[in-house]
Structure formats: structure tokens, C-alpha cells
Amino acid sequence: MIGQLNHIAIAVPNLEEAANVYRNILGAKVTDPVALPEHGVTTVFVELPNTKIELLEALGDDSPIAGFVERNPKGGMHHICLEVEDIMEARDKLIAEGAHFAGSDEPKNGAHNKPVLFMHPKDFCGTLIELEQV
Amino acid sequence: MIGQLNHIAIAVPNLEEAANVYRNILGAKVTDPVALPEHGVTTVFVELPNTKIELLEALGDDSPIAGFVERNPKGGMHHICLEVEDIMEARDKLIAEGAHFAGSDEPKNGAHNKPVLFMHPKDFCGTLIELEQV
């Protein structure tokens, strides 16, 4: 069912500092920040040859990553995003398996404007998994 | 400096259950477990089209992941492994930048029998980063 690793997301307290770590210390290609107020985050992508690291900073009062950054003041790995071909087929298979969703089991358009679902860490080895239809 | 994402490592309390989650629920290709007593872990790889997820279970009394699994009883994302062409060049650049190592700054042969270094999370957005020479 799952395909490529689309990205690993790392939530950080300061996006500019985090981008500098990846750009200047690790010598990676890093995109400019993009604010996504409807998702409560500002994002920067670290473009690796085979996948991406998404650096996330909380934006606004209701950011979904605010609590995580409070618990992890230096930042930390927040989720991984795995690609699926058909999100409704994946959703139905996961429901049949008894897996739990983090939030709704209705796909919503994610930060890349593609339908996504979040799977609850308790069923996936303590890892928050975003499924994205590509 | 950094190249491909070699793998994301997820430490888990029970490797068989974790392998089943990825094999049966997420429909991924999963390798057989390999015990690496000299590294204090047993590993399984989830083979994605563009990279790998390394599932790690503690092995023996001095496992380097035992404390992490105690703090994260359901498991959790433990580190990411980024490839570099020349680990000594990477090491010297990181020392010049004032970055801290998790453990020794002398590369050792890692789980894949290639020279590796671990960078301290405090300098890298709360993320433990393994650098592996490929």
C-alpha cells in the first residue's frame, strides 16, 4: 500500500535558525519559508536527492504543532509522510484493520494541497504518520 | 555536504509487532530481523521505493536505545541517517562549525559496516543525526 517517503517533518522553535543549520552547517539546499496560515505552520523544505525534510514552525494561535514544540523546546521529529496512490482505498483498509486516525478519518487537503490523513501514533510504533495521495 | 536520506530509524519495544504493522497494515516490504549484538540492537528494514525505515529493538544489557524505549514505551522516531561522501571532511567541517557529537568524534563502523558519526540533537533542531559515508 505505502509508496515513497514524501518527507520527514521536524518541528522547530525558530525556522530561520533551523534553515541555517541545514543550509550552512549541513550544506543542504533549503527553500524559502512559506506561511500556511490555514494549516497553522510556516514551512521550509530541505531538498535531499531522494526525499525532503520539512521544517515546521508554529504560526498563529491554534497551531497544531504548538504543544509539541512546548514539550520539545529545541524541536524534534514530528511526523513522517508516506505516499499512497488512493487515499480512500488506504483509509478503508486502515479502518478495516482497526487503526486509529489522528483527527478525522475524512481526507483533507494538506500543506501540499493534496488529500492527506493522519494516523494515530499509538497504532504505529509511536510515530505520527501522514498519508498523502500523490 | 549531505546527500541522500539513508534511513529514518524508529525504536520499538517489540520488533515483531512493529514489522507486522508495516508489513500487514501498511503493506510495505519488510526484511527479516538481523541481530547486531555489537551494536546492541536487532534491526528490520522497511524498504520504501526511495529510502528505508529502520526498525530497532534493544538487544542485550547495554543497548544504546534502551533508555529511549523506556521513555517512549510505544516506540518513537529515534534518528535520521544522512549520507556523506567523505566522513572525515564532514567531521572536520562540523568541528569547525562548533557542532557537538553524540559520543566520539572518531567515525566508527555502524550497523551497515560503513563509517558513521552521530551528531548531538542539541545542535540539530532536537534531531539525532547519523552521518554515514557511502
mmCIF file of C-alpha atoms in Angstrom:
data_model
loop_
_atom_site.group_PDB
_atom_site.id
_atom_site.type_symbol
_atom_site.label_atom_id
_atom_site.label_comp_id
_atom_site.label_asym_id
_atom_site.label_seq_id
_atom_site.Cartn_x
_atom_site.Cartn_y
_atom_site.Cartn_z
ATOM 1 C CA MET A 1 0.000 0.000 0.000
ATOM 2 C CA ILE A 2 2.543 2.645 1.019
ATOM 3 C CA GLY A 3 4.899 4.078 -1.557
ATOM 4 C CA GLN A 4 7.680 6.621 -1.227
ATOM 5 C CA LEU A 5 8.635 8.574 1.843
ATOM 6 C CA ASN A 6 7.416 12.009 0.815
ATOM 7 C CA HIS A 7 9.076 13.814 3.748
ATOM 8 C CA ILE A 8 10.066 13.752 7.383
ATOM 9 C CA ALA A 9 8.705 16.716 9.302
ATOM 10 C CA ILE A 10 10.769 18.314 12.052
ATOM 11 C CA ALA A 11 9.027 20.889 14.236
ATOM 12 C CA VAL A 12 11.335 23.694 15.372
ATOM 13 C CA PRO A 13 11.066 26.735 17.639
ATOM 14 C CA ASN A 14 12.823 29.060 15.163
ATOM 15 C CA LEU A 15 12.577 28.362 11.461
ATOM 16 C CA GLU A 16 15.319 30.770 10.397
ATOM 17 C CA GLU A 17 17.835 29.171 12.757
ATOM 18 C CA ALA A 18 16.774 25.675 11.675
ATOM 19 C CA ALA A 19 17.094 26.565 7.983
ATOM 20 C CA ASN A 20 20.582 27.927 8.695
ATOM 21 C CA VAL A 21 21.618 24.679 10.388
ATOM 22 C CA TYR A 22 20.646 22.683 7.323
ATOM 23 C CA ARG A 23 21.936 25.253 4.807
ATOM 24 C CA ASN A 24 25.164 26.399 6.414
ATOM 25 C CA ILE A 25 26.275 23.588 8.714
ATOM 26 C CA LEU A 26 24.974 20.556 6.785
ATOM 27 C CA GLY A 27 25.346 22.157 3.344
ATOM 28 C CA ALA A 28 21.891 21.236 2.055
ATOM 29 C CA LYS A 29 19.628 23.014 -0.424
ATOM 30 C CA VAL A 30 16.915 24.805 1.551
ATOM 31 C CA THR A 31 13.840 26.587 0.172
ATOM 32 C CA ASP A 32 12.487 29.952 1.288
ATOM 33 C CA PRO A 33 9.869 29.915 4.069
ATOM 34 C CA VAL A 34 6.197 29.688 3.108
ATOM 35 C CA ALA A 35 3.489 30.681 5.601
ATOM 36 C CA LEU A 36 0.423 28.437 5.554
ATOM 37 C CA PRO A 37 -1.964 30.189 7.952
ATOM 38 C CA GLU A 38 -4.789 27.733 7.174
ATOM 39 C CA HIS A 39 -2.522 24.929 8.461
ATOM 40 C CA GLY A 40 -1.044 26.888 11.368
ATOM 41 C CA VAL A 41 2.555 26.455 10.242
ATOM 42 C CA THR A 42 5.332 28.123 8.295
ATOM 43 C CA THR A 43 7.385 25.619 6.299
ATOM 44 C CA VAL A 44 10.833 25.318 4.784
ATOM 45 C CA PHE A 45 11.930 22.307 2.762
ATOM 46 C CA VAL A 46 15.374 20.770 2.881
ATOM 47 C CA GLU A 47 15.691 19.171 -0.552
ATOM 48 C CA LEU A 48 17.651 15.928 -0.414
ATOM 49 C CA PRO A 49 18.338 13.937 -3.601
ATOM 50 C CA ASN A 50 15.781 11.238 -2.714
ATOM 51 C CA THR A 51 13.280 12.911 -0.372
ATOM 52 C CA LYS A 52 12.656 16.066 1.679
ATOM 53 C CA ILE A 53 12.872 17.245 5.257
ATOM 54 C CA GLU A 54 10.043 19.641 6.110
ATOM 55 C CA LEU A 55 10.953 22.126 8.838
ATOM 56 C CA LEU A 56 7.837 23.437 10.587
ATOM 57 C CA GLU A 57 7.391 26.482 12.801
ATOM 58 C CA ALA A 58 4.123 27.199 14.596
ATOM 59 C CA LEU A 59 2.054 30.024 13.088
ATOM 60 C CA GLY A 60 -0.901 31.720 14.783
ATOM 61 C CA ASP A 61 -2.747 30.942 17.986
ATOM 62 C CA ASP A 62 -4.071 27.494 17.105
ATOM 63 C CA SER A 63 -1.058 25.874 15.535
ATOM 64 C CA PRO A 64 -1.309 22.070 15.573
ATOM 65 C CA ILE A 65 2.399 21.877 16.467
ATOM 66 C CA ALA A 66 2.407 24.409 19.327
ATOM 67 C CA GLY A 67 2.072 21.777 22.052
ATOM 68 C CA PHE A 68 4.774 19.600 20.534
ATOM 69 C CA VAL A 69 7.269 22.482 20.418
ATOM 70 C CA GLU A 70 6.394 23.377 24.001
ATOM 71 C CA ARG A 71 7.216 19.804 25.041
ATOM 72 C CA ASN A 72 10.308 19.756 22.807
ATOM 73 C CA PRO A 73 11.776 23.249 23.135
ATOM 74 C CA LYS A 74 14.759 22.516 20.870
ATOM 75 C CA GLY A 75 12.442 20.936 18.284
ATOM 76 C CA GLY A 76 12.117 17.321 17.271
ATOM 77 C CA MET A 77 10.920 14.823 14.682
ATOM 78 C CA HIS A 78 7.174 15.382 14.415
ATOM 79 C CA HIS A 79 5.855 13.035 11.712
ATOM 80 C CA ILE A 80 6.682 11.128 8.565
ATOM 81 C CA CYS A 81 4.670 11.399 5.368
ATOM 82 C CA LEU A 82 4.198 8.287 3.250
ATOM 83 C CA GLU A 83 2.668 8.373 -0.217
ATOM 84 C CA VAL A 84 -0.332 6.292 -1.247
ATOM 85 C CA GLU A 85 -1.914 6.040 -4.677
ATOM 86 C CA ASP A 86 -5.517 6.083 -3.496
ATOM 87 C CA ILE A 87 -6.262 7.666 -0.134
ATOM 88 C CA MET A 88 -9.846 6.358 0.088
ATOM 89 C CA GLU A 89 -8.705 2.795 -0.540
ATOM 90 C CA ALA A 90 -5.957 3.252 2.077
ATOM 91 C CA ARG A 91 -8.460 4.772 4.513
ATOM 92 C CA ASP A 92 -10.895 1.871 4.133
ATOM 93 C CA LYS A 93 -8.141 -0.720 4.573
ATOM 94 C CA LEU A 94 -6.929 1.035 7.726
ATOM 95 C CA ILE A 95 -10.453 1.240 9.153
ATOM 96 C CA ALA A 96 -10.880 -2.492 8.467
ATOM 97 C CA GLU A 97 -7.618 -3.148 10.337
ATOM 98 C CA GLY A 98 -8.928 -1.196 13.335
ATOM 99 C CA ALA A 99 -6.290 1.522 13.032
ATOM 100 C CA HIS A 100 -6.992 4.885 14.646
ATOM 101 C CA PHE A 101 -6.772 8.272 12.988
ATOM 102 C CA ALA A 102 -5.252 11.397 14.497
ATOM 103 C CA GLY A 103 -8.203 13.691 13.918
ATOM 104 C CA SER A 104 -10.785 12.980 11.241
ATOM 105 C CA ASP A 105 -10.913 9.887 9.043
ATOM 106 C CA GLU A 106 -12.075 12.127 6.194
ATOM 107 C CA PRO A 107 -9.121 13.133 3.995
ATOM 108 C CA LYS A 108 -8.419 16.863 3.894
ATOM 109 C CA ASN A 109 -6.173 18.847 1.620
ATOM 110 C CA GLY A 110 -2.801 19.089 3.307
ATOM 111 C CA ALA A 111 0.033 21.586 3.131
ATOM 112 C CA HIS A 112 0.812 20.482 -0.456
ATOM 113 C CA ASN A 113 -2.832 20.783 -1.488
ATOM 114 C CA LYS A 114 -3.188 17.022 -1.850
ATOM 115 C CA PRO A 115 -5.558 14.832 0.205
ATOM 116 C CA VAL A 116 -3.999 13.643 3.448
ATOM 117 C CA LEU A 117 -4.898 11.605 6.532
ATOM 118 C CA PHE A 118 -3.006 11.383 9.806
ATOM 119 C CA MET A 119 -2.689 8.011 11.538
ATOM 120 C CA HIS A 120 -2.500 7.913 15.331
ATOM 121 C CA PRO A 121 0.964 7.179 16.796
ATOM 122 C CA LYS A 122 -0.470 4.627 19.239
ATOM 123 C CA ASP A 123 -1.073 2.155 16.398
ATOM 124 C CA PHE A 124 2.156 2.925 14.504
ATOM 125 C CA CYS A 125 5.098 2.400 16.859
ATOM 126 C CA GLY A 126 4.767 5.831 18.451
ATOM 127 C CA THR A 127 5.114 7.551 15.069
ATOM 128 C CA LEU A 128 2.614 10.052 13.707
ATOM 129 C CA ILE A 129 2.147 9.037 10.068
ATOM 130 C CA GLU A 130 0.707 11.318 7.410
ATOM 131 C CA LEU A 131 -0.595 9.527 4.339
ATOM 132 C CA GLU A 132 -0.664 11.670 1.213
ATOM 133 C CA GLN A 133 -2.282 10.772 -2.074
ATOM 134 C CA VAL A 134 0.105 11.543 -4.934
ATOM 135 C CA MET B 1 27.650 18.307 2.125
ATOM 136 C CA ILE B 2 24.769 15.976 2.963
ATOM 137 C CA GLY B 3 23.390 13.660 0.301
ATOM 138 C CA GLN B 4 20.528 11.199 0.410
ATOM 139 C CA LEU B 5 18.429 10.256 3.402
ATOM 140 C CA ASN B 6 19.732 6.751 4.004
ATOM 141 C CA HIS B 7 17.045 5.872 6.558
ATOM 142 C CA ILE B 8 14.834 7.002 9.403
ATOM 143 C CA ALA B 9 15.265 4.869 12.495
ATOM 144 C CA ILE B 10 12.272 4.093 14.683
ATOM 145 C CA ALA B 11 12.980 2.432 18.039
ATOM 146 C CA VAL B 12 10.262 -0.003 19.100
ATOM 147 C CA PRO B 13 9.525 -2.160 22.150
ATOM 148 C CA ASN B 14 8.635 -5.243 20.079
ATOM 149 C CA LEU B 15 10.221 -5.734 16.676
ATOM 150 C CA GLU B 16 7.891 -8.498 15.515
ATOM 151 C CA GLU B 17 4.795 -6.411 16.223
ATOM 152 C CA ALA B 18 6.367 -3.382 14.547
ATOM 153 C CA ALA B 19 7.317 -5.388 11.456
ATOM 154 C CA ASN B 20 3.735 -6.648 11.273
ATOM 155 C CA VAL B 21 2.354 -3.121 11.398
ATOM 156 C CA TYR B 22 4.463 -2.107 8.409
ATOM 157 C CA ARG B 23 4.005 -5.409 6.538
ATOM 158 C CA ASN B 24 0.343 -6.177 7.169
ATOM 159 C CA ILE B 25 -1.330 -2.863 7.939
ATOM 160 C CA LEU B 26 0.734 -0.516 5.753
ATOM 161 C CA GLY B 27 1.504 -3.128 3.080
ATOM 162 C CA ALA B 28 5.242 -2.467 2.869
ATOM 163 C CA LYS B 29 8.127 -4.783 2.039
ATOM 164 C CA VAL B 30 9.858 -5.709 5.305
ATOM 165 C CA THR B 31 13.116 -7.650 5.731
ATOM 166 C CA ASP B 32 13.810 -10.402 8.242
ATOM 167 C CA PRO B 33 15.261 -9.339 11.600
ATOM 168 C CA VAL B 34 19.036 -9.208 11.986
ATOM 169 C CA ALA B 35 20.627 -9.221 15.437
ATOM 170 C CA LEU B 36 23.627 -6.918 15.773
ATOM 171 C CA PRO B 37 24.910 -7.683 19.281
ATOM 172 C CA GLU B 38 27.958 -5.433 18.829
ATOM 173 C CA HIS B 39 25.575 -2.503 18.285
ATOM 174 C CA GLY B 40 23.061 -3.559 20.942
ATOM 175 C CA VAL B 41 20.111 -3.718 18.541
ATOM 176 C CA THR B 42 18.107 -6.060 16.367
ATOM 177 C CA THR B 43 17.048 -4.436 13.098
ATOM 178 C CA VAL B 44 14.375 -4.833 10.455
ATOM 179 C CA PHE B 45 14.237 -2.664 7.343
ATOM 180 C CA VAL B 46 11.069 -1.375 5.755
ATOM 181 C CA GLU B 47 12.066 -0.949 2.118
ATOM 182 C CA LEU B 48 10.382 2.043 0.528
ATOM 183 C CA PRO B 49 10.962 2.901 -3.138
ATOM 184 C CA ASN B 50 13.211 5.890 -2.317
ATOM 185 C CA THR B 51 14.623 5.172 1.157
ATOM 186 C CA LYS B 52 14.301 2.876 4.189
ATOM 187 C CA ILE B 53 12.767 2.871 7.634
ATOM 188 C CA GLU B 54 14.965 1.016 10.129
ATOM 189 C CA LEU B 55 13.015 -0.536 12.981
ATOM 190 C CA LEU B 56 15.229 -1.046 16.042
ATOM 191 C CA GLU B 57 14.690 -3.216 19.096
ATOM 192 C CA ALA B 58 17.073 -3.143 22.073
ATOM 193 C CA LEU B 59 19.371 -6.156 22.335
ATOM 194 C CA GLY B 60 21.434 -7.052 25.395
ATOM 195 C CA ASP B 61 22.079 -5.202 28.644
ATOM 196 C CA ASP B 62 23.829 -2.142 27.263
ATOM 197 C CA SER B 63 21.643 -1.289 24.311
ATOM 198 C CA PRO B 64 22.090 2.354 23.226
ATOM 199 C CA ILE B 65 18.333 2.598 22.641
ATOM 200 C CA ALA B 66 17.160 1.075 25.966
ATOM 201 C CA GLY B 67 16.669 4.442 27.679
ATOM 202 C CA PHE B 68 14.812 5.868 24.686
ATOM 203 C CA VAL B 69 12.348 2.965 24.612
ATOM 204 C CA GLU B 70 11.845 3.281 28.373
ATOM 205 C CA ARG B 71 10.924 6.953 27.871
ATOM 206 C CA ASN B 72 8.811 6.109 24.782
ATOM 207 C CA PRO B 73 7.120 2.810 25.662
ATOM 208 C CA LYS B 74 5.200 2.625 22.362
ATOM 209 C CA GLY B 75 8.376 3.451 20.430
ATOM 210 C CA GLY B 76 9.242 6.594 18.510
ATOM 211 C CA MET B 77 11.400 8.210 15.874
ATOM 212 C CA HIS B 78 14.963 7.825 17.126
ATOM 213 C CA HIS B 79 17.290 9.286 14.474
ATOM 214 C CA ILE B 80 17.734 10.063 10.806
ATOM 215 C CA CYS B 81 20.724 8.910 8.799
ATOM 216 C CA LEU B 82 22.099 11.222 6.119
ATOM 217 C CA GLU B 83 24.744 10.153 3.637
ATOM 218 C CA VAL B 84 28.034 11.980 3.131
ATOM 219 C CA GLU B 85 30.738 11.248 0.590
ATOM 220 C CA ASP B 86 33.705 11.791 2.907
ATOM 221 C CA ILE B 87 33.111 11.393 6.622
ATOM 222 C CA MET B 88 36.453 12.900 7.686
ATOM 223 C CA GLU B 89 35.804 16.004 5.617
ATOM 224 C CA ALA B 90 32.294 16.227 7.088
ATOM 225 C CA ARG B 91 33.682 15.697 10.604
ATOM 226 C CA ASP B 92 36.272 18.479 10.209
ATOM 227 C CA LYS B 93 33.705 20.912 8.819
ATOM 228 C CA LEU B 94 31.336 20.153 11.714
ATOM 229 C CA ILE B 95 34.120 20.622 14.290
ATOM 230 C CA ALA B 96 34.987 23.969 12.651
ATOM 231 C CA GLU B 97 31.300 24.975 12.948
ATOM 232 C CA GLY B 98 31.375 24.154 16.668
ATOM 233 C CA ALA B 99 28.840 21.320 16.333
ATOM 234 C CA HIS B 100 28.733 18.676 19.052
ATOM 235 C CA PHE B 101 28.925 14.934 18.566
ATOM 236 C CA ALA B 102 26.782 12.356 20.343
ATOM 237 C CA GLY B 103 29.610 10.189 21.579
ATOM 238 C CA SER B 104 33.006 10.156 19.916
ATOM 239 C CA ASP B 105 34.082 12.416 17.048
ATOM 240 C CA GLU B 106 36.040 9.471 15.638
ATOM 241 C CA PRO B 107 33.988 7.646 12.993
ATOM 242 C CA LYS B 108 33.166 4.035 13.818
ATOM 243 C CA ASN B 109 31.744 1.323 11.642
ATOM 244 C CA GLY B 110 27.979 1.405 12.015
ATOM 245 C CA ALA B 111 25.252 -1.168 11.623
ATOM 246 C CA HIS B 112 25.853 -1.288 7.846
ATOM 247 C CA ASN B 113 29.611 -1.688 8.319
ATOM 248 C CA LYS B 114 30.290 1.781 6.955
ATOM 249 C CA PRO B 115 31.902 4.625 8.916
ATOM 250 C CA VAL B 116 29.375 6.689 10.853
ATOM 251 C CA LEU B 117 29.248 9.626 13.260
ATOM 252 C CA PHE B 118 26.343 10.766 15.407
ATOM 253 C CA MET B 119 25.635 14.493 15.772
ATOM 254 C CA HIS B 120 24.109 15.756 19.019
ATOM 255 C CA PRO B 121 20.410 16.713 18.856
ATOM 256 C CA LYS B 122 21.039 19.967 20.723
ATOM 257 C CA ASP B 123 22.746 21.461 17.657
ATOM 258 C CA PHE B 124 20.355 19.958 15.084
ATOM 259 C CA CYS B 125 16.789 21.012 15.955
ATOM 260 C CA GLY B 126 16.356 18.270 18.555
ATOM 261 C CA THR B 127 17.125 15.563 15.985
ATOM 262 C CA LEU B 128 19.795 12.914 16.456
ATOM 263 C CA ILE B 129 21.568 12.773 13.075
ATOM 264 C CA GLU B 130 23.720 9.867 11.963
ATOM 265 C CA LEU B 131 26.126 10.678 9.155
ATOM 266 C CA GLU B 132 27.165 7.671 7.098
ATOM 267 C CA GLN B 133 29.903 7.594 4.477
ATOM 268 C CA VAL B 134 28.638 5.831 1.360
#
